[in-house]
Short mmCIF file of C-alpha atoms in Angstrom, two decimals:
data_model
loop_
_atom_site.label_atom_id
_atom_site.label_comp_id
_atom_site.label_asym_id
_atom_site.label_seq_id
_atom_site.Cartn_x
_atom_site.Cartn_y
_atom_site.Cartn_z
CA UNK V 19 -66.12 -33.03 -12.14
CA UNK V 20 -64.83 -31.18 -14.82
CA UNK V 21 -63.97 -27.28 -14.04
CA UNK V 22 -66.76 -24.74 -14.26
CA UNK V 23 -66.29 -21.71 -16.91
CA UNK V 24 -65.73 -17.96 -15.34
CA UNK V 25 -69.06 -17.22 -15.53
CA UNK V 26 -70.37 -19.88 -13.58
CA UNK V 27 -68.21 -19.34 -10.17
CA UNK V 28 -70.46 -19.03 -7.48
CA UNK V 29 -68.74 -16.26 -5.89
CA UNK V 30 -68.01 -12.74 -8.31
CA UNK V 31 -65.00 -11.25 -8.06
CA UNK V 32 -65.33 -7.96 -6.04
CA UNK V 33 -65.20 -4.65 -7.56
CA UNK V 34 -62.07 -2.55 -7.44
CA UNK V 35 -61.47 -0.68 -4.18
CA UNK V 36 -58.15 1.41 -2.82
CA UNK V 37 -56.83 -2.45 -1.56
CA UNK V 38 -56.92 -5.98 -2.89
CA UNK V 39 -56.56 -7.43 0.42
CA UNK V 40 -56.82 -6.41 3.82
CA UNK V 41 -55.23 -9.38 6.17
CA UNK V 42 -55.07 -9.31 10.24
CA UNK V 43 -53.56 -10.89 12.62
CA UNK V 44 -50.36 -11.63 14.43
CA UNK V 45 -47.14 -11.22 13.12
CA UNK V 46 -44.10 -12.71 15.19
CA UNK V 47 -39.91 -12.40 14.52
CA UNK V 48 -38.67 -15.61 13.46
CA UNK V 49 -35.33 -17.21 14.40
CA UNK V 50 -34.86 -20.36 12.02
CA UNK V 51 -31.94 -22.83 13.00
CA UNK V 52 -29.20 -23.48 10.00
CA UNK V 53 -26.39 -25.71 10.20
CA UNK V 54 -23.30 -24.02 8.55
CA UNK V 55 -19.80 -24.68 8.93
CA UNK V 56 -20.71 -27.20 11.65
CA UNK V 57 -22.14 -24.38 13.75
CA UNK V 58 -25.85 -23.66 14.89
CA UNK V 59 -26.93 -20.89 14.35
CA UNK V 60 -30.49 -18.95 14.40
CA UNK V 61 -31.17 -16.56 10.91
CA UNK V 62 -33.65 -13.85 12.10
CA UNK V 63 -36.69 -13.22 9.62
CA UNK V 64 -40.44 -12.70 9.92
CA UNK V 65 -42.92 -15.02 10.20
CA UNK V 66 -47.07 -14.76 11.58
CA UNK V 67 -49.41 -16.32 9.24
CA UNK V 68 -51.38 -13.19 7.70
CA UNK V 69 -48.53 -11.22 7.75
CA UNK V 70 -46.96 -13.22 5.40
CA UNK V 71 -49.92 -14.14 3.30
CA UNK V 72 -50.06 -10.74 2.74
CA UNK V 73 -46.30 -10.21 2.04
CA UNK V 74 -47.32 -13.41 -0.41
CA UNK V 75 -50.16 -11.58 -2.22
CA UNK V 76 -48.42 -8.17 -2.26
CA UNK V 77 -45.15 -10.19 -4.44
CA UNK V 78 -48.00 -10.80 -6.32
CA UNK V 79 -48.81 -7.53 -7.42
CA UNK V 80 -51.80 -6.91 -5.46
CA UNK V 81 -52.62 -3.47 -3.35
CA UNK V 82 -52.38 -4.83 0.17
CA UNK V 83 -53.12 -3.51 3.75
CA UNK V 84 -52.12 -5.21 7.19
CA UNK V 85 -53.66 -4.46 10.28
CA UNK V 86 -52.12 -5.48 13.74
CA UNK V 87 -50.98 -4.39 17.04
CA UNK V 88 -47.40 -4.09 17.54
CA UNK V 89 -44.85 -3.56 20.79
CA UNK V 90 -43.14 -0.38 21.27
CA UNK V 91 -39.90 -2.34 20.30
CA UNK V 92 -37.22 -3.57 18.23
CA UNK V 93 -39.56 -6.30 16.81
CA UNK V 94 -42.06 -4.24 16.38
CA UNK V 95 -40.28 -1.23 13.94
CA UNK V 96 -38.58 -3.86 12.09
CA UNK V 97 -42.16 -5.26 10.76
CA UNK V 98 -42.84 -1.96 10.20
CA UNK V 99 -39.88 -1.56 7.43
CA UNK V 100 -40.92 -4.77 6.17
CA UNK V 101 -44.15 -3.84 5.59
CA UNK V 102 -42.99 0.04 3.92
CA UNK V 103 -40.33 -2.54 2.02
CA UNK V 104 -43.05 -4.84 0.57
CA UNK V 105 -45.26 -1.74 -0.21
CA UNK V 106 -47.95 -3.09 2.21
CA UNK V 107 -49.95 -0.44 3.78
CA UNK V 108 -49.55 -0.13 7.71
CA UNK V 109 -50.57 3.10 8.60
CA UNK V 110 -53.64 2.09 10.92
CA UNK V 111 -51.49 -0.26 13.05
CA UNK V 112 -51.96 -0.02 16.33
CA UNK V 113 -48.27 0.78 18.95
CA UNK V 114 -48.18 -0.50 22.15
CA UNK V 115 -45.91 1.22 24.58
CA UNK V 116 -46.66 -1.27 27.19
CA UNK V 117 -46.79 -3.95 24.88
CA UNK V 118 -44.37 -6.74 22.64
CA UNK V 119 -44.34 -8.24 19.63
CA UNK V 120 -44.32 -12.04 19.83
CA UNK V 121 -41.32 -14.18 18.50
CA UNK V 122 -40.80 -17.96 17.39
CA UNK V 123 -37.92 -20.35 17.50
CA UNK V 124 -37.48 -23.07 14.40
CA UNK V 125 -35.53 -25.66 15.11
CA UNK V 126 -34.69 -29.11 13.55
CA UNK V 127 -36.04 -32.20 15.15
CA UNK V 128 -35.85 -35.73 13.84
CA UNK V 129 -39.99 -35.22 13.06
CA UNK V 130 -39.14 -31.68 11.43
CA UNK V 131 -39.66 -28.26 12.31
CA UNK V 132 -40.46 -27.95 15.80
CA UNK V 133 -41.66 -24.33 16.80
CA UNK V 134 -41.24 -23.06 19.93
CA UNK V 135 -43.07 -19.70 20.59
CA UNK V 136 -42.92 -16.70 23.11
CA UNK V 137 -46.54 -14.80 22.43
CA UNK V 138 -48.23 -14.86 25.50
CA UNK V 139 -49.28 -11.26 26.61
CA UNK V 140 -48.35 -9.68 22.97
CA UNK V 141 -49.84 -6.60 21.44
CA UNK V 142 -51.45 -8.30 18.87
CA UNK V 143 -53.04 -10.88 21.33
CA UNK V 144 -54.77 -7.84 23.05
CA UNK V 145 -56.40 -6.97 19.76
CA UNK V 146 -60.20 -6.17 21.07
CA UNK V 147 -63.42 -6.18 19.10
CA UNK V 148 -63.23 -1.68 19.80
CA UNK V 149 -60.02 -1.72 17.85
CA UNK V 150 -61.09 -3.21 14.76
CA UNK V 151 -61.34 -0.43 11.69
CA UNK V 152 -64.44 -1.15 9.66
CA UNK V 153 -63.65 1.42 7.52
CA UNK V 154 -60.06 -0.08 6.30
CA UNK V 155 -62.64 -3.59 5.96
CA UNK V 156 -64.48 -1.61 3.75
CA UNK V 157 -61.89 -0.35 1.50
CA UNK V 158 -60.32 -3.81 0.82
CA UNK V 159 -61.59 -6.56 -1.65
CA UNK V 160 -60.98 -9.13 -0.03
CA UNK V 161 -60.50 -9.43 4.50
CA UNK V 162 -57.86 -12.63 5.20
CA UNK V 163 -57.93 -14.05 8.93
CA UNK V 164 -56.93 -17.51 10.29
CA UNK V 165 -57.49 -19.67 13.14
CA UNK V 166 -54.67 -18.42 14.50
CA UNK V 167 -56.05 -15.14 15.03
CA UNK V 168 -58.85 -16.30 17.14
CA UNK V 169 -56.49 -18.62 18.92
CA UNK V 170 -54.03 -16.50 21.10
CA UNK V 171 -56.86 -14.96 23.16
CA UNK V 172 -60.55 -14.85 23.47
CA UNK V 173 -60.38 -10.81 22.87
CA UNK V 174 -58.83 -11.50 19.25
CA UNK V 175 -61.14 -13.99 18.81
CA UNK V 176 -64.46 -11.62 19.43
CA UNK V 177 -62.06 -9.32 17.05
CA UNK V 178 -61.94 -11.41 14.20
CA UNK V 179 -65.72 -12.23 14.14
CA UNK V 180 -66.22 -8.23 14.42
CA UNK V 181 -63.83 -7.85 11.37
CA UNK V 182 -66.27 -10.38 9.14
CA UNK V 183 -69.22 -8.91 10.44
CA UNK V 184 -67.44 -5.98 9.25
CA UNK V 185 -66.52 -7.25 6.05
CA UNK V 186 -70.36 -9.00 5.27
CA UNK V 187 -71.67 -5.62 5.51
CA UNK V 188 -69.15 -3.84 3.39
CA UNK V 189 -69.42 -5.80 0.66
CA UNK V 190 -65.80 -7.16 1.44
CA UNK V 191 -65.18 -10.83 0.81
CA UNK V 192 -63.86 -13.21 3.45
CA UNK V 193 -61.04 -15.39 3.53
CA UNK V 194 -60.57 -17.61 6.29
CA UNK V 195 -57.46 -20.43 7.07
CA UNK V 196 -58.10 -22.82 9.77
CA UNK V 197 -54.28 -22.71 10.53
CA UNK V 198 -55.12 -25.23 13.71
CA UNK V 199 -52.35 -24.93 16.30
CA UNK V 200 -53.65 -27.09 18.93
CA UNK V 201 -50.93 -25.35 21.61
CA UNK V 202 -53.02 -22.68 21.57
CA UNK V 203 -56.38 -24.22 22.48
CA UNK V 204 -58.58 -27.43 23.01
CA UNK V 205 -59.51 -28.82 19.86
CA UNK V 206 -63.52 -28.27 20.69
CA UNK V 207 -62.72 -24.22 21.28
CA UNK V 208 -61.70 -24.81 18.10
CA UNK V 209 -63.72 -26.57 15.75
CA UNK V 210 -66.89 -24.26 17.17
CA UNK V 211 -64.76 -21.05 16.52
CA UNK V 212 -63.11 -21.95 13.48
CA UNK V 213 -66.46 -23.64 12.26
CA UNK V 214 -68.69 -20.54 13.17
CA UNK V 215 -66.09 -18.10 11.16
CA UNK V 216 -66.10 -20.64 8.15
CA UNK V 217 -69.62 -20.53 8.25
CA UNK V 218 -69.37 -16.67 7.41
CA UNK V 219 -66.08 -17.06 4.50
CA UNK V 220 -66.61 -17.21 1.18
CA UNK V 221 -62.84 -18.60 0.31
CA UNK V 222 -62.14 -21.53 2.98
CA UNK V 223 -58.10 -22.17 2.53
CA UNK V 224 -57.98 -25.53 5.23
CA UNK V 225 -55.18 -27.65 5.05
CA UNK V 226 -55.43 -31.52 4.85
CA UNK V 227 -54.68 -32.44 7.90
CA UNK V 228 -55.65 -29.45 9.98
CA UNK V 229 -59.15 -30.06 8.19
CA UNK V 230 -58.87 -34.01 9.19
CA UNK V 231 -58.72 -33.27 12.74
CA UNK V 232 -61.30 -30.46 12.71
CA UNK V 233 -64.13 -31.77 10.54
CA UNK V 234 -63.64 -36.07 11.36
CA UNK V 235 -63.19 -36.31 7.88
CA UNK V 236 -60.43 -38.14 5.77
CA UNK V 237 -60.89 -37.84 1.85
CA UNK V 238 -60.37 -34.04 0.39
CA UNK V 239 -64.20 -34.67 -1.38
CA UNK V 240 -65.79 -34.87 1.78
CA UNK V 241 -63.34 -32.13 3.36
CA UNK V 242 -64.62 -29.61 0.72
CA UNK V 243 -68.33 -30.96 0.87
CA UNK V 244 -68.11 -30.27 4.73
CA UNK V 245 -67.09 -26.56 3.89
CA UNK V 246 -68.83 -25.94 1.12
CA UNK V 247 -72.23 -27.17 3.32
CA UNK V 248 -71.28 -24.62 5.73
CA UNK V 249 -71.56 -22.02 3.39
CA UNK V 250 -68.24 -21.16 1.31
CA UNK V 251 -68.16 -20.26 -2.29
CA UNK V 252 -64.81 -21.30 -2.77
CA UNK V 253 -62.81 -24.36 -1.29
CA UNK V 254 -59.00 -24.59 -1.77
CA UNK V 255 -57.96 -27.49 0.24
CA UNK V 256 -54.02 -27.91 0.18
CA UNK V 257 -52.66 -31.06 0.13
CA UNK V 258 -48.78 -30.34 0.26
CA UNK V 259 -46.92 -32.75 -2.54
CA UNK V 260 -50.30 -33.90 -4.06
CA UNK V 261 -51.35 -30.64 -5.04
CA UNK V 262 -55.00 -28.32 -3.63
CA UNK V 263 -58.32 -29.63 -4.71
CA UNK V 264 -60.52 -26.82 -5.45
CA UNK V 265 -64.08 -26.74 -5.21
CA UNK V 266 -67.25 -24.92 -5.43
CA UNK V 267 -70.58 -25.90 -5.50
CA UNK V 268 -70.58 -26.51 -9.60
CA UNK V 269 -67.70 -28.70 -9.98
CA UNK V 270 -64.52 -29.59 -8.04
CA UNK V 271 -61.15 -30.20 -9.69
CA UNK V 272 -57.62 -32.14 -8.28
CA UNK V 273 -55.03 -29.02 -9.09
CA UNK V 274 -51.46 -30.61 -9.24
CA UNK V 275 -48.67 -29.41 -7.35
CA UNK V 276 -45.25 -28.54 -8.91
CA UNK V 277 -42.19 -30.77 -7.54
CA UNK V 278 -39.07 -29.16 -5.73
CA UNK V 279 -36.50 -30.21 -3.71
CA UNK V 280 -38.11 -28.58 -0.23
CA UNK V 281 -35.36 -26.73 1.86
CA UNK V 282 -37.53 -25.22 4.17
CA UNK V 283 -41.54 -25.41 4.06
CA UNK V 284 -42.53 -23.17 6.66
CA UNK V 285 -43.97 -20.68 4.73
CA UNK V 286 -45.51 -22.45 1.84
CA UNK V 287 -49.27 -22.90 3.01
CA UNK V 288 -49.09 -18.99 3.69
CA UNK V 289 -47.19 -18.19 0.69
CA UNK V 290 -49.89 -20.33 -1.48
CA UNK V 291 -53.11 -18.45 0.37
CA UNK V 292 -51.49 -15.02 -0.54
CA UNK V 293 -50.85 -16.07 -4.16
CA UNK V 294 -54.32 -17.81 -4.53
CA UNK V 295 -56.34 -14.68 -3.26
CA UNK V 296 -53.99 -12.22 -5.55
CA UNK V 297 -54.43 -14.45 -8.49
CA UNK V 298 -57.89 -14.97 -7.69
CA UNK V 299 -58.60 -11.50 -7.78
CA UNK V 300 -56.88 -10.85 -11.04
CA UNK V 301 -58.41 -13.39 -12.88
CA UNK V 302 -61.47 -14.30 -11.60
CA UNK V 303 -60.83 -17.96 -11.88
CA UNK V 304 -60.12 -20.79 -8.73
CA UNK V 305 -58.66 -23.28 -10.27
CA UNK V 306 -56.16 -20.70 -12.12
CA UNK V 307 -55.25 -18.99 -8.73
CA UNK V 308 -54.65 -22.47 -7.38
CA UNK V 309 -52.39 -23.49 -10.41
CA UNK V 310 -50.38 -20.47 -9.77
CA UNK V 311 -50.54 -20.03 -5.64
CA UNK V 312 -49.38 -24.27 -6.05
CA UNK V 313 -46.02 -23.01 -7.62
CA UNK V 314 -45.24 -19.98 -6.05
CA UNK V 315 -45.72 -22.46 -2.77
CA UNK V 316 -43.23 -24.53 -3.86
CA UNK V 317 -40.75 -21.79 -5.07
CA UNK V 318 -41.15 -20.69 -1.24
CA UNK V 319 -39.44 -23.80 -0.11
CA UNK V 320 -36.75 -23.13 -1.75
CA UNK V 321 -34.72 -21.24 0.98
CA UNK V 322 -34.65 -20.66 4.58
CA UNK V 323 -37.39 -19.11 6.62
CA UNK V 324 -41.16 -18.07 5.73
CA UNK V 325 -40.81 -15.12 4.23
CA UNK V 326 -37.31 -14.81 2.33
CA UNK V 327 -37.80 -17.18 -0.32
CA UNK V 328 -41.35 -15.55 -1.01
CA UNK V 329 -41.12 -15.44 -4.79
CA UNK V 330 -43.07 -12.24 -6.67
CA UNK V 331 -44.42 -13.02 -9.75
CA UNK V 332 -42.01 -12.87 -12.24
CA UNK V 333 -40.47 -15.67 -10.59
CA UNK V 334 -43.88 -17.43 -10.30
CA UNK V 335 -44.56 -17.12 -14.10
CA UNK V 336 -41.22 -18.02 -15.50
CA UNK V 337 -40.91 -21.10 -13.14
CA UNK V 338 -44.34 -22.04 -14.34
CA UNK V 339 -42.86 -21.50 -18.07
CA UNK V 340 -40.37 -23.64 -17.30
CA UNK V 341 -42.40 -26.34 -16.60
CA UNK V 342 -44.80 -26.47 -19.57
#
């Protein structure tokens, strides 16, 4: 199908508010394993899905918000600076004294990354329903969550649907990644949860083969068919080298991907939903965001860690330039 013009997009672009994007979640210190001089060794950065979709879309030149709950710790004041660095507002994030901030390993296996977390008991994983601020929802275009959200406890989980029952009455839109870490829970906890919030997004960002495992489906038409049935505007299925299809319920469109030589891809599906909302937002147009979120993706693999190699937009446009 061929793409739809502006004015026929299903879902309008919301009307300016003090934030772009309002993302929450968990955010977790990352400790990536590098091989140099013959010696392991473990680079410290920052990692947690949102966090860095938001880091993503704020590169982007968007007016972004985070909202979390942190440990009174180390961890937890250095995502704090991050945040101030990357001009992301934090002010309503929540401190626990008797609380931590979760943290990953990355190491190199002979079937790739393998992550190896320590986030049982966090902060953020005691997020409750109570603690969610409606009224930072209701300043933000767009509200960003994930599967993972709803996976590290039932209490986030309730949270999260709170936040888009929040955002449905505010006017907010919804943006939802499945994110499917099946660690974290049995796959039917979480096709109902992750199907139930879908059924309240208007952007769906799956992944191919998180989507594969939690809809039965193989081909990326019948993917976006699934979610657009449940109720999304927008689909923006990623499908790592071959590119995101993009659908709505007009037309759907195969957007291709821009060829690197990957270093390190652990932050490209979050990099690409913060640069698809961002660009999104500023233009109106899904198969433009996904155009653009496709190569600031693959400028994100480019260097170590998830949220390093981030490119802002500059980058993004001249590296699209580049290419014709």
């Amino acid at each position: 199908m061929p793409a739809a013009p502006v004015s026929a997009y299903a879902l309008p672009v919301p009307a300016a508010r003090r934030f772009d994007l309002l993302a929450i979640g968990e955010p977790m210190m990352e400790f990536a394993e590098v091989t140099r001089g013959g010696e392991r060794l473990y680079l410290p950065g920052h990692g947690g899905d949102t966090s860095n979709a938001i880091i993503a879309a704020a590169r982007q030149g968007a007016a972004c918000a985070y909202f979390t709950a942190l440990g009174a710790d180390a961890f937890g004041a250095d995502f704090l600076r991050l945040w101030a660095r990357e001009g992301v507002d934090a002010s309503r994030v929540i401190t626990r004294a008797d609380g931590s901030t979760g943290f990953y390993f990355i190491t190199n296996g002979s079937d790739g990354h393998q992550f190896s977390y320590w986030r049982k008991g966090s902060a953020a994983s005691r997020m409750t329903p109570a603690e969610i601020p409606a009224d930072l929802i209701a300043e933000a275009r767009v509200l960003h969550v994930s599967g993972i959200s709803q996976a590290i406890s039932e209490t986030c989980a309730d949270a999260i649907f709170t936040a888009i029952t929040a955002a449905k009455r505010a006017g907010t839109a919804v943006s939802y990644d499945t994110n499917l870490r099946l660690k974290l829970w049995p796959i039917e906890r979480a096709r109902a949860i992750t199907h139930a919030a879908m059924a309240e997004a208007d952007i769906a960002l799956p992944g191919l083969d998180d989507a594969q495992i939690l809809t039965g489906l193989q081909t990326p038409e019948d993917i976006c068919d699934f979610y657009l049935g449940l109720g999304a505007k927008i689909v923006a299925l990623t499908l790592g080298k071959n590119g995101t299809m993009v659908a709505i319920p007009a037309s759907r469109a195969l957007v291709p991907a821009y060829p690197v030589e990957a270093v390190d891809a652990s932050g490209a599906g979050d990099t690409f939903d913060g640069a698809f909302l961002a660009e999104w937002l500023r233009t109106g147009d899904p198969f433009a965001a996904a155009s653009h979120a496709n190569a600031a993706a693959a400028l994100a693999t480019l260097g170590h860690g998830a949220v390093a190699p981030m490119p802002k937009r500059a980058a993004v446009e001249s590296f699209r330039a580049s290419r014709g």
